[in-house]
Amino acid sequence: MTIRESLEKWEEVHLSPYATLSMHSKGRLREEEECDIRPVFQRDRDRILHSKSFRRLKDKTQVFLTPEGDHYRTRLTHTLEVSQNARTIAKALLLNEELVEAIALGHDLGHTPFGHAGERALNDVCPLGFEHSEQSLRTVDVLEKDGQGLNLTYEVRNGILNHQTSGKPATLEGKIVRLSDKIAYIHHDMDDALRAGILKEEDVPKSIREVIGSTTGERLNHFIHDIVTTSMGKNDILMSKPVSDAMAQLRHFMFERVYTNPEAKSEEGKAEVLMKTLYEYYLKHFDVLPEEYLALANKGEAKERVVCDYVGAMTDRFAIAKYEELFIPKSWHG
């Protein structure tokens, strides 16, 4: 018996009857030889962790565009916080921790520079539309490894595609990530807003604080405990109604006070113009795209989609540098 087979046997014996077992995966897009050490979801987690798109998350906006302080979240630290929340819940419910980790680490790989402002801009100008969860799946299926993709399992791919509120994940592990994503961004975006002086803790409505706590730490702890206790022994991932209602109110509060706050979002209009300008430039000058993107077009991919692939994959810093290179006059050095 290989190490992988003994680990699969451990899952079968010890995990919940509702868990997604590695040995029961629906498989990959392309068949390949099994690893003798790692079960399939652990292998997927490793592939995502070693991917270029994962490394780029360190220089992509979460909420505050290219913040000056060292302690504001980026898309990478958001991803790690989602992963940690999801693993805590999965472990407590005896579900597949490696599957939730793989989904969580991959869920935002298709996010644009400048957060949702970049996503809106590409969706506005591209006739094919642009949606980051679909782009995350396209990143792992098509764009990684010079067009070969990462060849992930069905369960991880399904969880990545369905990680937003409107999604319907096929596994309990995917449902954990969908909730953990929302919990993470509400928690850390408020923490960043408090750090930035945009909010004060006493601004949070009393009706919310009475249900889920009076600090960001208390609220995160309350959310996770509530999901675990409400979902225990059930073939679903749930929150109790009082906590679910409080989270919805807190999310509404964050949209009012942070996500649409002119002070926090003052640069977003500029970011959208930058993204649209880059999209239009590369659509007109398609031949200057890197070779791996031209190869996609040669395989029959629409030019509009390929330009979105290139511009959407940029980091904040790279997008700004490209814009300056293409559109900002340089000093004459004589």
mmCIF file of C-alpha atoms in Angstrom:
data_model
loop_
_atom_site.group_PDB
_atom_site.id
_atom_site.type_symbol
_atom_site.label_atom_id
_atom_site.label_comp_id
_atom_site.label_asym_id
_atom_site.label_seq_id
_atom_site.Cartn_x
_atom_site.Cartn_y
_atom_site.Cartn_z
ATOM 1 C CA MET A 1 0.000 0.000 0.000
ATOM 2 C CA THR A 2 1.386 3.439 -0.962
ATOM 3 C CA ILE A 3 1.442 6.407 1.416
ATOM 4 C CA ARG A 4 -1.327 7.999 -0.651
ATOM 5 C CA GLU A 5 -3.511 4.911 -0.322
ATOM 6 C CA SER A 6 -2.980 4.779 3.450
ATOM 7 C CA LEU A 7 -3.963 8.472 3.704
ATOM 8 C CA GLU A 8 -7.071 7.821 1.622
ATOM 9 C CA LYS A 9 -7.941 4.951 3.960
ATOM 10 C CA TRP A 10 -7.493 7.284 6.950
ATOM 11 C CA GLU A 11 -9.989 9.718 5.413
ATOM 12 C CA GLU A 12 -12.493 6.906 4.877
ATOM 13 C CA VAL A 13 -12.261 5.824 8.529
ATOM 14 C CA HIS A 14 -12.026 9.188 10.298
ATOM 15 C CA LEU A 15 -13.868 11.820 8.272
ATOM 16 C CA SER A 16 -17.579 12.604 8.449
ATOM 17 C CA PRO A 17 -19.947 10.574 6.232
ATOM 18 C CA TYR A 18 -20.702 13.936 4.564
ATOM 19 C CA ALA A 19 -17.046 14.640 3.704
ATOM 20 C CA THR A 20 -15.722 14.527 0.150
ATOM 21 C CA LEU A 21 -13.169 11.712 0.121
ATOM 22 C CA SER A 22 -10.070 12.010 -2.046
ATOM 23 C CA MET A 23 -10.565 8.481 -3.376
ATOM 24 C CA HIS A 24 -14.060 9.419 -4.608
ATOM 25 C CA SER A 25 -13.020 12.477 -6.619
ATOM 26 C CA LYS A 26 -14.710 12.786 -10.009
ATOM 27 C CA GLY A 27 -11.244 13.228 -11.492
ATOM 28 C CA ARG A 28 -9.323 15.713 -13.607
ATOM 29 C CA LEU A 29 -9.882 17.249 -17.044
ATOM 30 C CA ARG A 30 -7.054 15.027 -18.308
ATOM 31 C CA GLU A 31 -6.186 11.677 -16.791
ATOM 32 C CA GLU A 32 -2.754 11.424 -15.233
ATOM 33 C CA GLU A 33 -0.804 9.033 -13.059
ATOM 34 C CA GLU A 34 -1.561 9.255 -9.320
ATOM 35 C CA CYS A 35 1.080 10.498 -6.889
ATOM 36 C CA ASP A 36 2.359 7.775 -4.560
ATOM 37 C CA ILE A 37 2.478 10.179 -1.581
ATOM 38 C CA ARG A 38 -0.244 12.817 -1.943
ATOM 39 C CA PRO A 39 -4.023 12.366 -2.306
ATOM 40 C CA VAL A 40 -5.556 14.351 -5.171
ATOM 41 C CA PHE A 41 -6.757 17.404 -3.227
ATOM 42 C CA GLN A 42 -3.413 17.842 -1.484
ATOM 43 C CA ARG A 43 -1.780 17.693 -4.893
ATOM 44 C CA ASP A 44 -4.168 20.382 -6.184
ATOM 45 C CA ARG A 45 -3.386 22.597 -3.183
ATOM 46 C CA ASP A 46 0.335 22.281 -3.960
ATOM 47 C CA ARG A 47 -0.170 23.111 -7.643
ATOM 48 C CA ILE A 48 -2.089 26.275 -6.770
ATOM 49 C CA LEU A 49 0.456 27.327 -4.148
ATOM 50 C CA HIS A 50 3.317 27.018 -6.654
ATOM 51 C CA SER A 51 1.489 28.831 -9.475
ATOM 52 C CA LYS A 52 2.471 32.239 -10.853
ATOM 53 C CA SER A 53 -1.071 33.563 -10.455
ATOM 54 C CA PHE A 54 -0.947 32.780 -6.711
ATOM 55 C CA ARG A 55 2.298 34.728 -6.299
ATOM 56 C CA ARG A 56 0.817 37.737 -8.108
ATOM 57 C CA LEU A 57 -1.906 38.058 -5.445
ATOM 58 C CA LYS A 58 0.627 39.718 -3.128
ATOM 59 C CA ASP A 59 0.480 42.885 -5.242
ATOM 60 C CA LYS A 60 -3.259 43.059 -5.954
ATOM 61 C CA THR A 61 -5.693 45.323 -4.116
ATOM 62 C CA GLN A 62 -8.140 43.979 -1.544
ATOM 63 C CA VAL A 63 -10.046 47.177 -0.596
ATOM 64 C CA PHE A 64 -7.559 50.039 -0.284
ATOM 65 C CA LEU A 65 -5.719 50.746 -3.555
ATOM 66 C CA THR A 66 -1.926 50.397 -3.193
ATOM 67 C CA PRO A 67 -2.036 51.451 0.483
ATOM 68 C CA GLU A 68 0.997 53.122 2.053
ATOM 69 C CA GLY A 69 0.828 51.242 5.383
ATOM 70 C CA ASP A 70 2.490 47.849 5.844
ATOM 71 C CA HIS A 71 -0.476 46.238 7.614
ATOM 72 C CA TYR A 72 -3.337 46.617 5.126
ATOM 73 C CA ARG A 73 -4.603 43.459 3.467
ATOM 74 C CA THR A 74 -3.774 42.483 -0.102
ATOM 75 C CA ARG A 75 -5.556 39.896 -2.210
ATOM 76 C CA LEU A 76 -2.948 37.363 -1.005
ATOM 77 C CA THR A 77 -3.473 37.955 2.716
ATOM 78 C CA HIS A 78 -7.247 37.863 2.104
ATOM 79 C CA THR A 79 -6.805 34.466 0.447
ATOM 80 C CA LEU A 80 -4.769 33.147 3.380
ATOM 81 C CA GLU A 81 -7.397 34.350 5.877
ATOM 82 C CA VAL A 82 -10.165 32.659 3.868
ATOM 83 C CA SER A 83 -8.107 29.468 3.880
ATOM 84 C CA GLN A 84 -7.543 29.579 7.629
ATOM 85 C CA ASN A 85 -11.224 30.217 8.424
ATOM 86 C CA ALA A 86 -12.257 27.402 6.086
ATOM 87 C CA ARG A 87 -9.744 24.922 7.499
ATOM 88 C CA THR A 88 -10.850 25.651 11.070
ATOM 89 C CA ILE A 89 -14.490 24.944 10.169
ATOM 90 C CA ALA A 90 -13.669 21.864 8.080
ATOM 91 C CA LYS A 91 -11.494 20.340 10.790
ATOM 92 C CA ALA A 92 -14.168 20.860 13.450
ATOM 93 C CA LEU A 93 -16.825 19.243 11.219
ATOM 94 C CA LEU A 94 -14.504 16.375 10.163
ATOM 95 C CA LEU A 95 -14.712 17.427 6.517
ATOM 96 C CA ASN A 96 -11.869 17.368 3.985
ATOM 97 C CA GLU A 97 -9.427 20.033 5.107
ATOM 98 C CA GLU A 98 -7.175 19.630 2.053
ATOM 99 C CA LEU A 99 -10.093 20.186 -0.312
ATOM 100 C CA VAL A 100 -11.209 23.394 1.447
ATOM 101 C CA GLU A 101 -7.630 24.650 1.461
ATOM 102 C CA ALA A 102 -7.195 24.026 -2.274
ATOM 103 C CA ILE A 103 -10.483 25.802 -3.099
ATOM 104 C CA ALA A 104 -9.682 28.707 -0.776
ATOM 105 C CA LEU A 105 -6.163 29.248 -2.131
ATOM 106 C CA GLY A 106 -7.476 29.181 -5.709
ATOM 107 C CA HIS A 107 -10.720 31.116 -5.368
ATOM 108 C CA ASP A 108 -9.365 34.579 -6.310
ATOM 109 C CA LEU A 109 -6.615 33.656 -8.793
ATOM 110 C CA GLY A 110 -8.579 35.364 -11.568
ATOM 111 C CA HIS A 111 -9.013 38.660 -9.734
ATOM 112 C CA THR A 112 -7.948 41.826 -11.518
ATOM 113 C CA PRO A 113 -5.608 44.558 -10.327
ATOM 114 C CA PHE A 114 -7.356 47.264 -8.259
ATOM 115 C CA GLY A 115 -9.920 44.851 -6.794
ATOM 116 C CA HIS A 116 -13.546 45.073 -7.887
ATOM 117 C CA ALA A 117 -12.872 48.391 -9.665
ATOM 118 C CA GLY A 118 -10.673 46.519 -12.158
ATOM 119 C CA GLU A 119 -13.270 43.782 -12.516
ATOM 120 C CA ARG A 120 -16.028 46.349 -13.225
ATOM 121 C CA ALA A 121 -13.874 48.092 -15.806
ATOM 122 C CA LEU A 122 -13.167 44.931 -17.807
ATOM 123 C CA ASN A 123 -16.790 43.837 -17.566
ATOM 124 C CA ASP A 124 -17.843 47.232 -18.934
ATOM 125 C CA VAL A 125 -15.535 47.254 -21.966
ATOM 126 C CA CYS A 126 -15.324 43.577 -22.922
ATOM 127 C CA PRO A 127 -18.351 42.465 -24.976
ATOM 128 C CA LEU A 128 -17.837 38.924 -23.637
ATOM 129 C CA GLY A 129 -18.094 40.176 -20.050
ATOM 130 C CA PHE A 130 -15.667 39.597 -17.201
ATOM 131 C CA GLU A 131 -16.392 37.916 -13.864
ATOM 132 C CA HIS A 132 -13.575 37.063 -11.481
ATOM 133 C CA SER A 133 -14.832 33.640 -10.329
ATOM 134 C CA GLU A 134 -15.104 32.500 -13.959
ATOM 135 C CA GLN A 135 -11.663 33.981 -14.613
ATOM 136 C CA SER A 136 -10.246 32.105 -11.605
ATOM 137 C CA LEU A 137 -11.442 28.854 -13.162
ATOM 138 C CA ARG A 138 -10.059 29.887 -16.561
ATOM 139 C CA THR A 139 -6.730 30.697 -14.881
ATOM 140 C CA VAL A 140 -6.333 27.182 -13.458
ATOM 141 C CA ASP A 141 -7.795 25.436 -16.531
ATOM 142 C CA VAL A 142 -6.167 27.371 -19.361
ATOM 143 C CA LEU A 143 -3.769 30.176 -18.472
ATOM 144 C CA GLU A 144 -1.353 28.588 -16.007
ATOM 145 C CA LYS A 145 1.730 26.686 -17.186
ATOM 146 C CA ASP A 146 1.856 28.439 -20.592
ATOM 147 C CA GLY A 147 -1.578 27.320 -21.668
ATOM 148 C CA GLN A 148 -1.522 23.803 -20.214
ATOM 149 C CA GLY A 149 -3.435 24.706 -17.050
ATOM 150 C CA LEU A 150 -3.028 23.019 -13.666
ATOM 151 C CA ASN A 151 -5.364 20.093 -14.472
ATOM 152 C CA LEU A 152 -7.163 20.234 -11.119
ATOM 153 C CA THR A 153 -9.884 17.921 -9.866
ATOM 154 C CA TYR A 154 -13.573 18.544 -10.517
ATOM 155 C CA GLU A 155 -14.266 19.273 -6.818
ATOM 156 C CA VAL A 156 -11.629 22.031 -6.547
ATOM 157 C CA ARG A 157 -12.658 23.574 -9.869
ATOM 158 C CA ASN A 158 -16.331 23.539 -8.856
ATOM 159 C CA GLY A 159 -15.540 25.204 -5.518
ATOM 160 C CA ILE A 160 -13.482 27.942 -7.196
ATOM 161 C CA LEU A 161 -16.240 28.701 -9.711
ATOM 162 C CA ASN A 162 -18.980 28.774 -7.051
ATOM 163 C CA HIS A 163 -17.242 30.676 -4.249
ATOM 164 C CA GLN A 164 -19.436 33.788 -4.478
ATOM 165 C CA THR A 165 -22.730 34.258 -2.622
ATOM 166 C CA SER A 166 -24.764 33.365 -5.725
ATOM 167 C CA GLY A 167 -22.800 30.126 -6.284
ATOM 168 C CA LYS A 168 -24.035 26.607 -5.534
ATOM 169 C CA PRO A 169 -20.983 24.487 -4.665
ATOM 170 C CA ALA A 170 -21.333 20.739 -5.207
ATOM 171 C CA THR A 171 -19.522 19.828 -1.962
ATOM 172 C CA LEU A 172 -19.798 20.844 1.691
ATOM 173 C CA GLU A 173 -16.161 21.879 1.471
ATOM 174 C CA GLY A 174 -17.046 24.311 -1.323
ATOM 175 C CA LYS A 175 -19.901 25.683 0.802
ATOM 176 C CA ILE A 176 -17.462 26.275 3.659
ATOM 177 C CA VAL A 177 -15.187 28.334 1.403
ATOM 178 C CA ARG A 178 -18.128 30.365 0.064
ATOM 179 C CA LEU A 179 -19.093 31.384 3.626
ATOM 180 C CA SER A 180 -15.473 31.753 4.779
ATOM 181 C CA ASP A 181 -14.782 34.204 1.946
ATOM 182 C CA LYS A 182 -17.635 36.456 3.058
ATOM 183 C CA ILE A 183 -16.652 36.203 6.732
ATOM 184 C CA ALA A 184 -13.011 36.973 5.921
ATOM 185 C CA TYR A 185 -13.630 40.074 3.851
ATOM 186 C CA ILE A 186 -16.215 41.528 6.251
ATOM 187 C CA HIS A 187 -13.820 40.905 9.157
ATOM 188 C CA HIS A 188 -10.585 42.166 7.663
ATOM 189 C CA ASP A 189 -12.073 45.012 5.617
ATOM 190 C CA MET A 190 -13.548 46.398 8.834
ATOM 191 C CA ASP A 191 -10.209 45.926 10.593
ATOM 192 C CA ASP A 192 -8.466 47.843 7.774
ATOM 193 C CA ALA A 193 -11.148 50.560 7.846
ATOM 194 C CA LEU A 194 -10.635 50.984 11.610
ATOM 195 C CA ARG A 195 -6.867 51.192 11.028
ATOM 196 C CA ALA A 196 -7.419 53.832 8.337
ATOM 197 C CA GLY A 197 -9.646 55.928 10.604
ATOM 198 C CA ILE A 198 -12.624 55.581 8.247
ATOM 199 C CA LEU A 199 -14.621 53.795 10.958
ATOM 200 C CA LYS A 200 -14.691 53.695 14.733
ATOM 201 C CA GLU A 201 -15.826 50.581 16.578
ATOM 202 C CA GLU A 202 -18.745 52.490 18.126
ATOM 203 C CA ASP A 203 -20.042 53.225 14.586
ATOM 204 C CA VAL A 204 -21.130 49.591 14.290
ATOM 205 C CA PRO A 205 -24.872 49.499 15.069
ATOM 206 C CA LYS A 206 -25.709 48.275 18.575
ATOM 207 C CA SER A 207 -28.165 45.709 17.155
ATOM 208 C CA ILE A 208 -25.238 43.988 15.419
ATOM 209 C CA ARG A 209 -22.831 44.218 18.354
ATOM 210 C CA GLU A 210 -25.362 42.680 20.732
ATOM 211 C CA VAL A 211 -25.581 39.532 18.576
ATOM 212 C CA ILE A 212 -22.026 38.926 17.336
ATOM 213 C CA GLY A 213 -19.709 40.991 19.529
ATOM 214 C CA SER A 214 -18.099 44.391 19.908
ATOM 215 C CA THR A 215 -14.677 43.829 18.308
ATOM 216 C CA THR A 216 -13.537 42.382 14.985
ATOM 217 C CA GLY A 217 -11.967 39.425 16.822
ATOM 218 C CA GLU A 218 -15.152 38.659 18.766
ATOM 219 C CA ARG A 219 -17.215 38.765 15.584
ATOM 220 C CA LEU A 220 -14.894 36.445 13.651
ATOM 221 C CA ASN A 221 -14.894 34.000 16.565
ATOM 222 C CA HIS A 222 -18.696 34.164 16.777
ATOM 223 C CA PHE A 223 -19.190 33.532 13.038
ATOM 224 C CA ILE A 224 -16.959 30.454 13.018
ATOM 225 C CA HIS A 225 -18.417 28.952 16.203
ATOM 226 C CA ASP A 226 -21.944 29.524 14.896
ATOM 227 C CA ILE A 227 -21.259 27.747 11.587
ATOM 228 C CA VAL A 228 -19.670 24.783 13.372
ATOM 229 C CA THR A 229 -22.454 24.348 15.953
ATOM 230 C CA THR A 230 -25.283 24.929 13.442
ATOM 231 C CA SER A 231 -23.804 22.572 10.807
ATOM 232 C CA MET A 232 -22.670 19.765 13.136
ATOM 233 C CA GLY A 233 -24.091 16.402 12.016
ATOM 234 C CA LYS A 234 -25.902 17.899 9.007
ATOM 235 C CA ASN A 235 -25.373 17.419 5.288
ATOM 236 C CA ASP A 236 -25.159 21.192 4.807
ATOM 237 C CA ILE A 237 -23.175 24.240 5.925
ATOM 238 C CA LEU A 238 -25.411 26.666 7.785
ATOM 239 C CA MET A 239 -25.530 29.688 10.070
ATOM 240 C CA SER A 240 -28.206 30.279 12.683
ATOM 241 C CA LYS A 241 -30.799 32.865 11.658
ATOM 242 C CA PRO A 242 -29.808 35.532 14.247
ATOM 243 C CA VAL A 243 -26.146 35.354 13.216
ATOM 244 C CA SER A 244 -26.943 35.177 9.495
ATOM 245 C CA ASP A 245 -29.170 38.250 9.851
ATOM 246 C CA ALA A 246 -26.466 40.092 11.814
ATOM 247 C CA MET A 247 -23.899 39.274 9.129
ATOM 248 C CA ALA A 248 -26.222 40.583 6.407
ATOM 249 C CA GLN A 249 -26.700 43.817 8.415
ATOM 250 C CA LEU A 250 -22.941 44.118 8.955
ATOM 251 C CA ARG A 251 -22.295 43.608 5.230
ATOM 252 C CA HIS A 252 -24.871 46.309 4.413
ATOM 253 C CA PHE A 253 -23.185 48.613 6.948
ATOM 254 C CA MET A 254 -19.786 47.964 5.288
ATOM 255 C CA PHE A 255 -21.167 48.776 1.840
ATOM 256 C CA GLU A 256 -22.589 52.042 3.170
ATOM 257 C CA ARG A 257 -19.579 53.144 5.187
ATOM 258 C CA VAL A 258 -16.543 51.568 3.459
ATOM 259 C CA TYR A 259 -17.127 49.957 0.058
ATOM 260 C CA THR A 260 -18.854 53.065 -1.333
ATOM 261 C CA ASN A 261 -17.044 55.582 0.891
ATOM 262 C CA PRO A 262 -15.595 58.429 -1.233
ATOM 263 C CA GLU A 263 -12.577 58.702 1.075
ATOM 264 C CA ALA A 264 -11.704 55.003 0.800
ATOM 265 C CA LYS A 265 -12.591 54.763 -2.890
ATOM 266 C CA SER A 266 -11.365 58.128 -4.195
ATOM 267 C CA GLU A 267 -8.855 56.538 -6.586
ATOM 268 C CA GLU A 268 -11.147 53.859 -8.008
ATOM 269 C CA GLY A 269 -12.392 56.005 -10.884
ATOM 270 C CA LYS A 270 -8.799 56.529 -12.018
ATOM 271 C CA ALA A 271 -8.137 52.787 -11.716
ATOM 272 C CA GLU A 272 -11.152 52.004 -13.917
ATOM 273 C CA VAL A 273 -9.989 54.470 -16.582
ATOM 274 C CA LEU A 274 -6.519 52.924 -16.472
ATOM 275 C CA MET A 275 -7.891 49.396 -16.933
ATOM 276 C CA LYS A 276 -10.209 50.381 -19.785
ATOM 277 C CA THR A 277 -7.400 52.278 -21.518
ATOM 278 C CA LEU A 278 -5.040 49.286 -21.295
ATOM 279 C CA TYR A 279 -7.758 46.962 -22.606
ATOM 280 C CA GLU A 280 -8.445 49.200 -25.597
ATOM 281 C CA TYR A 281 -4.725 49.683 -26.311
ATOM 282 C CA TYR A 282 -3.952 45.956 -26.380
ATOM 283 C CA LEU A 283 -7.027 45.213 -28.456
ATOM 284 C CA LYS A 284 -5.687 47.644 -31.111
ATOM 285 C CA HIS A 285 -2.054 46.488 -30.699
ATOM 286 C CA PHE A 286 -2.749 42.810 -30.177
ATOM 287 C CA ASP A 287 0.557 41.644 -31.658
ATOM 288 C CA VAL A 288 2.582 43.164 -28.791
ATOM 289 C CA LEU A 289 1.083 40.729 -26.271
ATOM 290 C CA PRO A 290 3.445 38.099 -24.824
ATOM 291 C CA GLU A 291 3.843 34.904 -26.827
ATOM 292 C CA GLU A 292 1.706 32.699 -24.572
ATOM 293 C CA TYR A 293 -1.290 35.018 -25.077
ATOM 294 C CA LEU A 294 -0.831 35.130 -28.845
ATOM 295 C CA ALA A 295 -0.803 31.319 -28.756
ATOM 296 C CA LEU A 296 -4.287 31.375 -27.194
ATOM 297 C CA ALA A 297 -5.592 33.459 -30.099
ATOM 298 C CA ASN A 298 -3.941 31.067 -32.558
ATOM 299 C CA LYS A 299 -5.962 28.281 -30.957
ATOM 300 C CA GLY A 300 -9.169 30.169 -31.782
ATOM 301 C CA GLU A 301 -9.728 32.153 -28.566
ATOM 302 C CA ALA A 302 -11.446 35.543 -29.070
ATOM 303 C CA LYS A 303 -9.039 38.484 -28.988
ATOM 304 C CA GLU A 304 -11.267 40.284 -26.481
ATOM 305 C CA ARG A 305 -10.998 37.363 -24.057
ATOM 306 C CA VAL A 306 -7.225 37.090 -24.495
ATOM 307 C CA VAL A 307 -6.750 40.826 -23.820
ATOM 308 C CA CYS A 308 -8.815 40.409 -20.631
ATOM 309 C CA ASP A 309 -6.587 37.472 -19.708
ATOM 310 C CA TYR A 310 -3.475 39.645 -20.026
ATOM 311 C CA VAL A 311 -4.744 42.870 -18.446
ATOM 312 C CA GLY A 312 -6.724 41.038 -15.760
ATOM 313 C CA ALA A 313 -3.677 39.026 -14.692
ATOM 314 C CA MET A 314 -1.563 42.129 -14.058
ATOM 315 C CA THR A 315 -0.637 43.257 -10.565
ATOM 316 C CA ASP A 316 -1.507 46.813 -9.496
ATOM 317 C CA ARG A 317 2.128 47.846 -9.837
ATOM 318 C CA PHE A 318 2.609 46.278 -13.273
ATOM 319 C CA ALA A 319 -0.621 47.815 -14.622
ATOM 320 C CA ILE A 320 0.472 51.295 -13.444
ATOM 321 C CA ALA A 321 3.953 50.786 -14.927
ATOM 322 C CA LYS A 322 2.491 49.708 -18.277
ATOM 323 C CA TYR A 323 0.133 52.680 -18.329
ATOM 324 C CA GLU A 324 3.027 55.067 -17.597
ATOM 325 C CA GLU A 325 5.188 53.416 -20.265
ATOM 326 C CA LEU A 326 2.468 53.682 -22.917
ATOM 327 C CA PHE A 327 0.737 56.980 -22.102
ATOM 328 C CA ILE A 328 2.881 59.246 -19.876
ATOM 329 C CA PRO A 329 5.492 61.345 -21.731
ATOM 330 C CA LYS A 330 9.078 60.856 -20.569
ATOM 331 C CA SER A 331 11.587 63.641 -19.971
ATOM 332 C CA TRP A 332 13.994 64.391 -22.797
ATOM 333 C CA HIS A 333 17.566 63.453 -21.838
ATOM 334 C CA GLY A 334 19.284 64.885 -24.935
#
